[in-house]
PDB file of C-alpha atoms in Angstrom:
ATOM      1  CA  UNK A  19       0.000   0.000   0.000  1.00  0.00           C
ATOM      2  CA  UNK A  20       1.446   3.293  -1.137  1.00  0.00           C
ATOM      3  CA  UNK A  21       1.192   6.359   1.107  1.00  0.00           C
ATOM      4  CA  UNK A  22       0.185   9.605  -0.495  1.00  0.00           C
ATOM      5  CA  UNK A  23       1.239  12.837   1.189  1.00  0.00           C
ATOM      6  CA  UNK A  24      -1.170  15.646   0.817  1.00  0.00           C
ATOM      7  CA  UNK A  25       0.360  18.429  -1.376  1.00  0.00           C
ATOM      8  CA  UNK A  26      -0.821  21.010   1.159  1.00  0.00           C
ATOM      9  CA  UNK A  27       1.323  19.386   3.851  1.00  0.00           C
ATOM     10  CA  UNK A  28       4.298  19.400   1.468  1.00  0.00           C
ATOM     11  CA  UNK A  29       3.913  23.133   0.893  1.00  0.00           C
ATOM     12  CA  UNK A  30       3.547  23.784   4.614  1.00  0.00           C
ATOM     13  CA  UNK A  31       6.739  21.816   5.368  1.00  0.00           C
ATOM     14  CA  UNK A  32       8.613  23.574   2.570  1.00  0.00           C
ATOM     15  CA  UNK A  33       7.424  26.973   3.862  1.00  0.00           C
ATOM     16  CA  UNK A  34       8.502  26.129   7.418  1.00  0.00           C
ATOM     17  CA  UNK A  35      11.921  25.030   6.131  1.00  0.00           C
ATOM     18  CA  UNK A  36      12.314  28.289   4.168  1.00  0.00           C
ATOM     19  CA  UNK A  37      11.278  30.391   7.173  1.00  0.00           C
ATOM     20  CA  UNK A  38      13.707  28.543   9.431  1.00  0.00           C
ATOM     21  CA  UNK A  39      16.508  29.007   6.906  1.00  0.00           C
ATOM     22  CA  UNK A  40      15.825  32.743   6.525  1.00  0.00           C
ATOM     23  CA  UNK A  41      15.571  33.227  10.292  1.00  0.00           C
ATOM     24  CA  UNK A  42      18.863  31.362  10.853  1.00  0.00           C
ATOM     25  CA  UNK A  43      20.622  33.469   8.219  1.00  0.00           C
ATOM     26  CA  UNK A  44      19.231  36.663   9.757  1.00  0.00           C
ATOM     27  CA  UNK A  45      20.436  35.701  13.241  1.00  0.00           C
ATOM     28  CA  UNK A  46      23.860  34.738  11.909  1.00  0.00           C
ATOM     29  CA  UNK A  47      24.232  38.026  10.004  1.00  0.00           C
ATOM     30  CA  UNK A  48      23.078  40.047  13.017  1.00  0.00           C
ATOM     31  CA  UNK A  49      25.527  38.219  15.292  1.00  0.00           C
ATOM     32  CA  UNK A  50      28.381  38.759  12.805  1.00  0.00           C
ATOM     33  CA  UNK A  51      27.576  42.473  12.488  1.00  0.00           C
ATOM     34  CA  UNK A  52      27.409  42.881  16.266  1.00  0.00           C
ATOM     35  CA  UNK A  53      30.720  41.089  16.806  1.00  0.00           C
ATOM     36  CA  UNK A  54      32.370  43.105  14.028  1.00  0.00           C
ATOM     37  CA  UNK A  55      31.157  46.395  15.543  1.00  0.00           C
ATOM     38  CA  UNK A  56      32.363  45.365  19.006  1.00  0.00           C
ATOM     39  CA  UNK A  57      35.737  44.342  17.603  1.00  0.00           C
ATOM     40  CA  UNK A  58      36.143  47.650  15.727  1.00  0.00           C
ATOM     41  CA  UNK A  59      35.175  49.651  18.817  1.00  0.00           C
ATOM     42  CA  UNK A  60      37.661  47.715  20.941  1.00  0.00           C
ATOM     43  CA  UNK A  61      40.426  48.223  18.367  1.00  0.00           C
ATOM     44  CA  UNK A  62      39.669  51.964  18.233  1.00  0.00           C
ATOM     45  CA  UNK A  63      39.838  52.254  22.046  1.00  0.00           C
ATOM     46  CA  UNK A  64      43.121  50.334  22.247  1.00  0.00           C
ATOM     47  CA  UNK A  65      44.598  52.445  19.446  1.00  0.00           C
ATOM     48  CA  UNK A  66      43.705  55.701  21.216  1.00  0.00           C
ATOM     49  CA  UNK A  67      45.048  54.508  24.572  1.00  0.00           C
ATOM     50  CA  UNK A  68      48.289  53.185  23.071  1.00  0.00           C
ATOM     51  CA  UNK A  69      48.777  56.294  20.945  1.00  0.00           C
ATOM     52  CA  UNK A  70      48.417  58.767  23.839  1.00  0.00           C
ATOM     53  CA  UNK A  71      50.508  56.573  26.134  1.00  0.00           C
ATOM     54  CA  UNK A  72      53.313  56.430  23.558  1.00  0.00           C
ATOM     55  CA  UNK A  73      53.220  60.142  22.700  1.00  0.00           C
ATOM     56  CA  UNK A  74      53.055  61.383  26.292  1.00  0.00           C
ATOM     57  CA  UNK A  75      55.839  59.043  27.420  1.00  0.00           C
ATOM     58  CA  UNK A  76      57.922  60.233  24.479  1.00  0.00           C
ATOM     59  CA  UNK A  77      57.355  63.881  25.448  1.00  0.00           C
ATOM     60  CA  UNK A  78      57.839  63.333  29.196  1.00  0.00           C
ATOM     61  CA  UNK A  79      60.592  65.875  29.763  1.00  0.00           C
ATOM     62  CA  UNK A  80      60.676  69.415  31.092  1.00  0.00           C
ATOM     63  CA  UNK A  81      58.643  71.599  28.753  1.00  0.00           C
ATOM     64  CA  UNK A  82      58.410  68.717  26.248  1.00  0.00           C
ATOM     65  CA  UNK A  83      54.810  69.522  25.410  1.00  0.00           C
ATOM     66  CA  UNK A  84      52.049  71.998  26.031  1.00  0.00           C
ATOM     67  CA  UNK A  85      48.330  71.454  26.479  1.00  0.00           C
ATOM     68  CA  UNK A  86      45.604  73.741  25.219  1.00  0.00           C
ATOM     69  CA  UNK A  87      41.845  73.182  25.188  1.00  0.00           C
ATOM     70  CA  UNK A  88      41.768  70.983  22.093  1.00  0.00           C
ATOM     71  CA  UNK A  89      45.437  70.754  21.111  1.00  0.00           C
ATOM     72  CA  UNK A  90      48.421  68.824  22.422  1.00  0.00           C
ATOM     73  CA  UNK A  91      51.660  70.244  21.042  1.00  0.00           C
ATOM     74  CA  UNK A  92      54.925  68.320  21.362  1.00  0.00           C
ATOM     75  CA  UNK A  93      58.027  70.343  20.554  1.00  0.00           C
ATOM     76  CA  UNK A  94      61.003  68.601  18.948  1.00  0.00           C
ATOM     77  CA  UNK A  95      64.223  70.049  17.577  1.00  0.00           C
ATOM     78  CA  UNK A  96      63.165  71.863  14.409  1.00  0.00           C
ATOM     79  CA  UNK A  97      59.561  70.633  14.214  1.00  0.00           C
ATOM     80  CA  UNK A  98      56.311  70.190  16.122  1.00  0.00           C
ATOM     81  CA  UNK A  99      53.868  67.348  16.546  1.00  0.00           C
ATOM     82  CA  UNK A 100      50.301  68.594  16.955  1.00  0.00           C
ATOM     83  CA  UNK A 101      47.610  66.199  18.168  1.00  0.00           C
ATOM     84  CA  UNK A 102      44.014  67.321  17.806  1.00  0.00           C
ATOM     85  CA  UNK A 103      40.550  66.329  16.601  1.00  0.00           C
ATOM     86  CA  UNK A 104      39.446  67.110  13.054  1.00  0.00           C
ATOM     87  CA  UNK A 105      36.359  65.856  11.268  1.00  0.00           C
ATOM     88  CA  UNK A 106      35.589  63.144  13.818  1.00  0.00           C
ATOM     89  CA  UNK A 107      39.125  61.737  13.918  1.00  0.00           C
ATOM     90  CA  UNK A 108      42.132  61.965  16.201  1.00  0.00           C
ATOM     91  CA  UNK A 109      44.741  63.598  13.965  1.00  0.00           C
ATOM     92  CA  UNK A 110      48.518  63.926  14.218  1.00  0.00           C
ATOM     93  CA  UNK A 111      50.245  66.684  12.269  1.00  0.00           C
ATOM     94  CA  UNK A 112      54.026  66.941  12.042  1.00  0.00           C
ATOM     95  CA  UNK A 113      55.241  70.276  10.696  1.00  0.00           C
ATOM     96  CA  UNK A 114      57.751  73.075  11.118  1.00  0.00           C
ATOM     97  CA  UNK A 115      55.051  75.472  12.351  1.00  0.00           C
ATOM     98  CA  UNK A 116      53.083  75.178  15.552  1.00  0.00           C
ATOM     99  CA  UNK A 117      49.684  75.943  14.004  1.00  0.00           C
ATOM    100  CA  UNK A 118      47.106  73.548  12.672  1.00  0.00           C
ATOM    101  CA  UNK A 119      47.184  73.229   8.896  1.00  0.00           C
ATOM    102  CA  UNK A 120      43.743  72.022   7.854  1.00  0.00           C
ATOM    103  CA  UNK A 121      43.557  68.538   6.277  1.00  0.00           C
ATOM    104  CA  UNK A 122      47.312  68.002   6.519  1.00  0.00           C
ATOM    105  CA  UNK A 123      47.415  65.582   9.442  1.00  0.00           C
ATOM    106  CA  UNK A 124      47.390  61.807   9.631  1.00  0.00           C
ATOM    107  CA  UNK A 125      44.142  60.240  10.890  1.00  0.00           C
ATOM    108  CA  UNK A 126      44.722  57.954  13.863  1.00  0.00           C
ATOM    109  CA  UNK A 127      41.332  56.880  15.254  1.00  0.00           C
ATOM    110  CA  UNK A 128      37.631  57.785  15.413  1.00  0.00           C
ATOM    111  CA  UNK A 129      36.635  60.201  18.184  1.00  0.00           C
ATOM    112  CA  UNK A 130      34.943  63.557  18.772  1.00  0.00           C
ATOM    113  CA  UNK A 131      34.844  66.376  21.356  1.00  0.00           C
ATOM    114  CA  UNK A 132      38.520  65.915  22.270  1.00  0.00           C
ATOM    115  CA  UNK A 133      39.583  67.979  25.302  1.00  0.00           C
ATOM    116  CA  UNK A 134      42.888  68.204  27.139  1.00  0.00           C
ATOM    117  CA  UNK A 135      43.527  69.461  30.667  1.00  0.00           C
ATOM    118  CA  UNK A 136      46.690  69.500  32.742  1.00  0.00           C
ATOM    119  CA  UNK A 137      46.956  69.776  36.499  1.00  0.00           C
ATOM    120  CA  UNK A 138      50.297  69.538  38.318  1.00  0.00           C
ATOM    121  CA  UNK A 139      51.686  66.200  37.132  1.00  0.00           C
ATOM    122  CA  UNK A 140      48.501  64.892  35.487  1.00  0.00           C
ATOM    123  CA  UNK A 141      47.209  65.173  31.934  1.00  0.00           C
ATOM    124  CA  UNK A 142      43.484  64.518  31.491  1.00  0.00           C
ATOM    125  CA  UNK A 143      42.097  63.614  28.090  1.00  0.00           C
ATOM    126  CA  UNK A 144      38.382  63.290  27.459  1.00  0.00           C
ATOM    127  CA  UNK A 145      36.532  62.482  24.249  1.00  0.00           C
ATOM    128  CA  UNK A 146      33.449  60.812  22.830  1.00  0.00           C
ATOM    129  CA  UNK A 147      34.048  57.444  21.197  1.00  0.00           C
ATOM    130  CA  UNK A 148      32.384  56.222  18.009  1.00  0.00           C
ATOM    131  CA  UNK A 149      29.300  55.121  20.020  1.00  0.00           C
ATOM    132  CA  UNK A 150      29.094  58.629  21.574  1.00  0.00           C
ATOM    133  CA  UNK A 151      30.149  57.354  25.022  1.00  0.00           C
ATOM    134  CA  UNK A 152      32.349  59.700  27.043  1.00  0.00           C
ATOM    135  CA  UNK A 153      35.824  58.313  27.671  1.00  0.00           C
ATOM    136  CA  UNK A 154      38.368  59.804  30.060  1.00  0.00           C
ATOM    137  CA  UNK A 155      42.081  59.050  30.247  1.00  0.00           C
ATOM    138  CA  UNK A 156      44.509  60.191  32.935  1.00  0.00           C
ATOM    139  CA  UNK A 157      48.273  60.160  32.502  1.00  0.00           C
ATOM    140  CA  UNK A 158      50.861  60.920  35.159  1.00  0.00           C
ATOM    141  CA  UNK A 159      53.827  62.867  33.824  1.00  0.00           C
ATOM    142  CA  UNK A 160      56.999  62.628  35.899  1.00  0.00           C
ATOM    143  CA  UNK A 161      58.729  65.716  34.476  1.00  0.00           C
ATOM    144  CA  UNK A 162      55.790  68.050  35.222  1.00  0.00           C
ATOM    145  CA  UNK A 163      56.845  68.233  38.860  1.00  0.00           C
ATOM    146  CA  UNK A 164      59.627  70.578  37.783  1.00  0.00           C
ATOM    147  CA  UNK A 165      57.451  72.795  35.555  1.00  0.00           C
ATOM    148  CA  UNK A 166      56.874  76.402  36.583  1.00  0.00           C
TER     149      UNK A 166
END
């Protein structure tokens, strides 16, 4: 005796399979996008932290740098390194003049609302990350104890 499956049941099973497949693909794509965004955000944060740590340690000498509201200026023999925010990016400009030359710096990382403050032997850096969360960094500078 041969069993006959109702065509309606076949279409229902096929539809359920298609829906399950589409739902699985959607969840996989959403998970991948979320993990990719988290990874990029983490890389951006590590880049910013490492960059400032390297630059401030490099400039940790008497009068090795100066801090203004939105500009960190490191003075070298014959040139300056200016670190500031431009167009939503942390930018480093190396030039012979100590003024910002628009669109001439190297983009380092995504950020906005970059602010610098210095107090005795501390440098405070605050900014908004790519998710618009406020981040604050504090660096202790050994040579600032001898600053006027």
